[in-house]
Short mmCIF file of C-alpha atoms in Angstrom, two decimals:
data_model
loop_
_atom_site.label_atom_id
_atom_site.label_comp_id
_atom_site.label_asym_id
_atom_site.label_seq_id
_atom_site.Cartn_x
_atom_site.Cartn_y
_atom_site.Cartn_z
CA MET B 1 -0.26 0.36 0.13
CA ALA B 2 1.22 3.46 -0.99
CA ASP B 3 2.42 5.67 2.08
CA GLN B 4 -0.11 8.55 2.77
CA VAL B 5 0.78 11.64 1.18
CA VAL B 6 -1.61 14.14 2.76
CA LEU B 7 -1.35 14.04 6.87
CA VAL B 8 -4.25 15.04 8.83
CA GLU B 9 -3.45 16.51 12.21
CA LYS B 10 -6.32 18.06 14.47
CA THR B 11 -5.65 20.82 17.33
CA GLU B 12 -7.59 23.46 19.15
CA GLY B 13 -10.85 23.14 16.86
CA VAL B 14 -8.34 23.45 13.80
CA ALA B 15 -7.34 20.53 11.19
CA ILE B 16 -4.32 20.88 9.12
CA LEU B 17 -3.81 19.70 5.99
CA THR B 18 -0.34 18.56 5.08
CA LEU B 19 0.84 17.97 1.54
CA ASN B 20 3.89 15.59 2.03
CA ARG B 21 6.30 14.76 -1.06
CA PRO B 22 8.67 17.18 -0.50
CA GLU B 23 10.83 14.82 -2.39
CA GLN B 24 8.66 16.00 -5.38
CA LEU B 25 7.59 19.53 -3.87
CA ASN B 26 4.91 17.97 -3.08
CA ALA B 27 3.73 17.11 -6.77
CA MET B 28 0.15 16.52 -6.95
CA ASN B 29 -0.42 13.04 -7.93
CA ALA B 30 -4.15 11.30 -8.76
CA GLN B 31 -2.84 9.86 -5.15
CA LEU B 32 -2.31 13.10 -3.60
CA ASN B 33 -5.76 15.02 -4.61
CA ALA B 34 -7.58 12.16 -4.18
CA GLU B 35 -6.43 12.37 -0.52
CA LEU B 36 -7.12 15.43 -0.16
CA ARG B 37 -10.48 15.73 -1.56
CA GLN B 38 -11.08 12.92 1.38
CA ALA B 39 -9.75 14.33 3.53
CA VAL B 40 -11.39 18.06 3.09
CA ALA B 41 -14.42 16.27 3.14
CA ARG B 42 -13.93 14.46 6.14
CA MET B 43 -13.15 17.76 8.11
CA SER B 44 -16.37 19.53 7.01
CA ALA B 45 -17.93 16.61 8.75
CA ASP B 46 -16.29 17.04 11.75
CA ASP B 47 -18.44 18.22 14.44
CA GLU B 48 -14.44 19.20 16.66
CA VAL B 49 -13.29 21.45 13.24
CA GLY B 50 -14.13 24.58 13.50
CA CYS B 51 -11.23 25.85 10.10
CA ILE B 52 -8.96 23.75 7.97
CA VAL B 53 -5.98 24.95 7.00
CA ILE B 54 -3.39 23.41 4.11
CA THR B 55 -0.12 23.31 4.43
CA GLY B 56 3.24 21.78 2.28
CA ALA B 57 6.36 19.84 3.42
CA GLY B 58 8.99 21.39 3.39
CA LYS B 59 11.08 24.27 3.18
CA ARG B 60 10.69 24.76 -0.57
CA ALA B 61 6.93 24.41 -1.50
CA PHE B 62 3.40 24.51 -0.84
CA SER B 63 3.23 22.92 -4.24
CA ALA B 64 5.17 22.38 -7.37
CA GLY B 65 1.54 21.78 -9.21
CA GLY B 66 0.42 18.84 -11.23
CA ASP B 67 2.95 15.88 -10.86
CA ILE B 68 4.30 16.32 -15.02
CA HIS B 69 5.92 12.52 -14.82
CA GLU B 70 2.40 10.99 -13.56
CA GLN B 71 0.90 13.10 -16.71
CA ARG B 72 3.11 11.90 -19.09
CA GLU B 73 2.13 8.11 -17.80
CA ASP B 74 -0.84 9.30 -18.36
CA ASP B 75 -0.85 10.72 -22.30
CA ARG B 76 1.03 7.35 -22.80
CA ARG B 77 -1.71 5.29 -20.78
CA TYR B 78 -5.17 6.59 -21.34
CA THR B 79 -7.22 7.16 -24.35
CA GLN B 80 -8.25 10.91 -24.89
CA ALA B 81 -11.86 10.46 -23.51
CA GLU B 82 -10.13 9.11 -20.62
CA LEU B 83 -7.92 12.27 -20.20
CA ASP B 84 -10.81 14.10 -20.42
CA ALA B 85 -12.29 12.46 -17.57
CA ARG B 86 -9.79 12.44 -15.28
CA THR B 87 -8.91 15.73 -15.44
CA ALA B 88 -12.44 17.05 -14.81
CA GLY B 89 -12.46 14.73 -11.95
CA ARG B 90 -9.71 16.76 -11.08
CA MET B 91 -11.00 20.07 -11.73
CA ARG B 92 -14.74 18.69 -9.28
CA GLY B 93 -11.83 18.02 -6.61
CA SER B 94 -10.61 22.15 -6.46
CA TYR B 95 -14.66 23.24 -6.63
CA GLU B 96 -15.39 20.68 -3.53
CA ILE B 97 -12.38 22.71 -2.09
CA SER B 98 -13.63 25.53 -2.69
CA ALA B 99 -17.21 24.94 -1.45
CA CYS B 100 -16.19 23.47 1.08
CA PRO B 101 -18.51 24.82 4.37
CA LYS B 102 -16.08 25.46 6.77
CA PRO B 103 -13.32 28.69 6.42
CA THR B 104 -10.41 27.25 4.12
CA ILE B 105 -7.04 28.89 5.25
CA GLY B 106 -3.84 28.28 2.67
CA MET B 107 -0.16 28.42 5.00
CA MET B 108 2.09 29.54 2.10
CA ASN B 109 5.55 28.22 3.09
CA GLY B 110 7.18 27.98 -0.29
CA LEU B 111 5.91 28.10 -3.54
CA ALA B 112 3.08 27.31 -5.46
CA TYR B 113 2.93 27.20 -9.45
CA GLY B 114 0.37 25.48 -11.60
CA GLY B 115 -2.72 23.03 -10.28
CA ALA B 116 -1.06 24.26 -6.95
CA ALA B 117 -1.80 27.94 -7.42
CA VAL B 118 -4.79 27.51 -8.24
CA LEU B 119 -5.07 25.11 -4.69
CA ALA B 120 -4.42 27.78 -2.96
CA SER B 121 -6.71 30.75 -4.81
CA SER B 122 -9.88 27.94 -3.92
CA LEU B 123 -8.41 28.72 -0.49
CA ASP B 124 -10.59 31.03 1.67
CA MET B 125 -7.70 33.01 3.16
CA ARG B 126 -3.78 32.73 2.51
CA VAL B 127 -1.30 33.49 5.21
CA GLY B 128 2.33 33.26 3.46
CA CYS B 129 6.43 33.70 4.67
CA GLU B 130 8.77 35.45 2.09
CA HIS B 131 9.12 32.43 0.28
CA ALA B 132 6.13 31.86 -0.62
CA SER B 133 5.31 32.79 -4.17
CA PHE B 134 3.06 31.88 -6.65
CA ARG B 135 2.33 31.16 -11.05
CA PHE B 136 -0.79 30.59 -12.75
CA LEU B 137 1.53 29.10 -15.45
CA ALA B 138 -1.86 27.06 -17.56
CA SER B 139 -1.81 29.55 -20.06
CA ALA B 140 2.55 29.10 -20.41
CA TYR B 141 1.85 25.80 -21.76
CA GLY B 142 -1.29 25.92 -23.99
CA ARG B 143 -4.34 24.85 -21.28
CA ILE B 144 -6.77 26.82 -18.38
CA ASN B 145 -7.06 27.16 -14.93
CA SER B 146 -8.33 29.61 -12.15
CA THR B 147 -10.94 32.07 -14.45
CA TRP B 148 -13.31 30.88 -11.14
CA THR B 149 -11.22 31.18 -8.70
CA LEU B 150 -8.40 34.29 -9.21
CA PRO B 151 -10.89 37.05 -9.98
CA ASN B 152 -12.57 36.58 -6.86
CA GLN B 153 -9.51 37.02 -4.59
CA VAL B 154 -7.67 39.40 -6.27
CA GLY B 155 -10.29 41.38 -8.38
CA TRP B 156 -10.84 41.45 -13.02
CA PRO B 157 -7.53 43.45 -13.82
CA ILE B 158 -4.88 42.10 -11.84
CA ALA B 159 -6.40 37.56 -11.83
CA LYS B 160 -6.54 39.13 -16.24
CA GLU B 161 -2.51 40.03 -15.85
CA LEU B 162 -1.78 37.31 -13.70
CA LEU B 163 -3.28 34.94 -15.95
CA PHE B 164 -2.54 36.09 -19.24
CA SER B 165 1.74 36.66 -18.56
CA ALA B 166 1.53 33.10 -16.75
CA ARG B 167 4.44 35.35 -14.06
CA VAL B 168 5.93 34.19 -10.47
CA VAL B 169 4.15 36.75 -8.13
CA GLU B 170 6.41 37.00 -4.91
CA ALA B 171 5.67 37.04 -1.33
CA GLU B 172 5.66 40.56 -1.30
CA GLU B 173 3.62 41.86 -4.26
CA ALA B 174 0.65 38.78 -3.38
CA TYR B 175 0.41 40.38 0.01
CA ARG B 176 -0.03 43.49 -1.84
CA ILE B 177 -2.74 43.02 -4.39
CA GLY B 178 -4.29 40.94 -1.83
CA LEU B 179 -3.60 37.04 -2.24
CA LEU B 180 -1.90 36.57 0.98
CA ASN B 181 -3.84 38.10 4.40
CA HIS B 182 -1.17 38.00 5.77
CA LEU B 183 2.98 38.25 5.31
CA VAL B 184 5.42 37.38 7.96
CA PRO B 185 8.94 36.17 8.70
CA CYS B 186 8.94 32.10 7.89
CA THR B 187 9.51 31.62 11.17
CA GLU B 188 5.89 33.02 12.75
CA LEU B 189 4.12 31.10 9.85
CA ARG B 190 2.25 28.57 11.55
CA ALA B 191 1.55 30.34 14.77
CA LYS B 192 0.42 33.43 12.69
CA THR B 193 -1.77 30.68 10.15
CA MET B 194 -2.99 29.17 14.04
CA TRP B 195 -3.82 32.35 15.63
CA LEU B 196 -6.21 33.20 12.74
CA ALA B 197 -7.27 29.65 12.50
CA THR B 198 -8.20 28.91 16.16
CA THR B 199 -9.69 33.08 16.65
CA ILE B 200 -12.36 31.68 13.70
CA ALA B 201 -13.19 27.96 15.24
CA ARG B 202 -13.40 29.42 18.38
CA ASN B 203 -16.40 31.91 17.22
CA LYS B 204 -19.78 30.47 16.63
CA ARG B 205 -19.93 27.87 14.47
CA GLU B 206 -23.58 28.29 12.47
CA SER B 207 -22.81 32.14 12.42
CA VAL B 208 -18.99 31.27 10.68
CA LEU B 209 -20.85 28.64 8.58
CA GLY B 210 -23.65 31.08 7.32
CA VAL B 211 -21.33 33.96 6.49
CA LYS B 212 -19.47 31.36 3.66
CA ALA B 213 -22.44 29.76 2.63
CA LEU B 214 -24.15 33.69 2.25
CA LEU B 215 -20.86 34.34 0.58
CA LEU B 216 -20.58 31.89 -2.21
CA ARG B 217 -23.90 32.52 -2.77
CA ASP B 218 -23.95 35.91 -3.56
CA MET B 219 -20.96 36.08 -5.32
CA GLY B 220 -22.59 36.74 -8.64
CA CYS B 221 -22.58 33.83 -10.52
CA ASN B 222 -23.34 30.99 -9.10
CA LEU B 223 -19.35 29.55 -8.06
CA GLU B 224 -20.27 25.70 -9.47
CA GLU B 225 -21.65 27.88 -12.81
CA GLN B 226 -17.94 29.79 -13.35
CA TRP B 227 -16.42 26.16 -12.25
CA SER B 228 -18.05 24.11 -14.88
CA ASN B 229 -17.28 26.85 -17.63
CA GLU B 230 -14.33 26.55 -17.14
CA ARG B 231 -14.50 22.66 -17.23
CA ASP B 232 -16.66 22.30 -19.95
CA TYR B 233 -14.04 24.81 -21.94
CA THR B 234 -10.84 22.91 -21.25
CA THR B 235 -12.58 20.12 -22.54
CA ASN B 236 -15.10 20.84 -25.23
CA VAL B 237 -12.37 23.26 -26.89
CA VAL B 238 -8.98 24.39 -25.47
CA ARG B 239 -7.06 20.52 -24.04
CA GLY B 240 -3.65 21.99 -23.84
CA ALA B 241 -1.47 20.16 -25.14
CA LYS B 242 0.58 16.36 -23.66
CA ALA B 243 3.03 16.23 -20.71
CA GLU B 244 5.93 16.25 -23.45
CA ALA B 245 5.01 19.10 -25.88
CA ALA B 246 3.94 21.16 -22.89
CA PHE B 247 7.05 20.83 -20.39
CA PRO B 248 9.88 20.02 -22.95
CA GLU B 249 12.45 21.81 -20.57
CA PHE B 250 11.60 20.12 -17.64
CA ILE B 251 11.38 16.20 -18.96
CA ALA B 252 14.88 17.17 -20.96
CA ARG B 253 16.32 18.17 -17.30
CA HIS B 254 14.18 15.18 -14.90
CA GLY B 255 12.76 13.27 -17.25
CA ARG B 256 13.06 9.58 -16.76
CA PRO B 257 12.09 6.49 -18.84
CA ILE B 258 8.40 5.42 -19.17
CA GLU B 259 6.92 1.96 -19.58
CA SER B 260 5.02 0.76 -22.61
CA PRO B 261 1.20 0.72 -22.43
#
């Protein structure tokens, strides 16, 4: 049985979920995505938990995003219809985390690129340190994401710039534009995050959940509709390149042989 790649800790009414693949910069493979989705669902139903924190193991990365090695293998293993179904499943997981009824906080201990930036922007709040950085890089390799998450966090003009350019956003800028709620030294990151999370968890649960439900409902276009629009567009209009073509430089540096199907 594969080792657990999402660790769950409960303390003071807070659930801390840690993406635990530090040697791979916490890259989000199918196992990690499934475990994270399941952990969020369990903590959402746990009456002892009033707030959920998500972070990455190690000091370098919250998560480097999708696991390119796994994507490359999947491109060889599955038909296009099967790949579309797997992509839709991953996207559904992102939506379910965004629509989690309990407040969610990203404890941003390092870089969050690609799918990890999508995850981070789907959370309610983010607390970061000087090592934190973000990159919404889908347009750099022919894909689309974060159209339903990022504008709600930083506003339309800044979201457009970050999605169109796929450039890196360092910690100071992330704080200035509202992508980070708080920016603290790395030595204070857990303490600051837990201060915010426990403050929320101690408040009246029905009030906190009610506030989140109303905010989600009143965002204008229903959040699930925004998500489904992006899912349908990426399935039917812009699928993007396969991993081999999308990430040639990464594969040249870190590629490994893959078995024929």
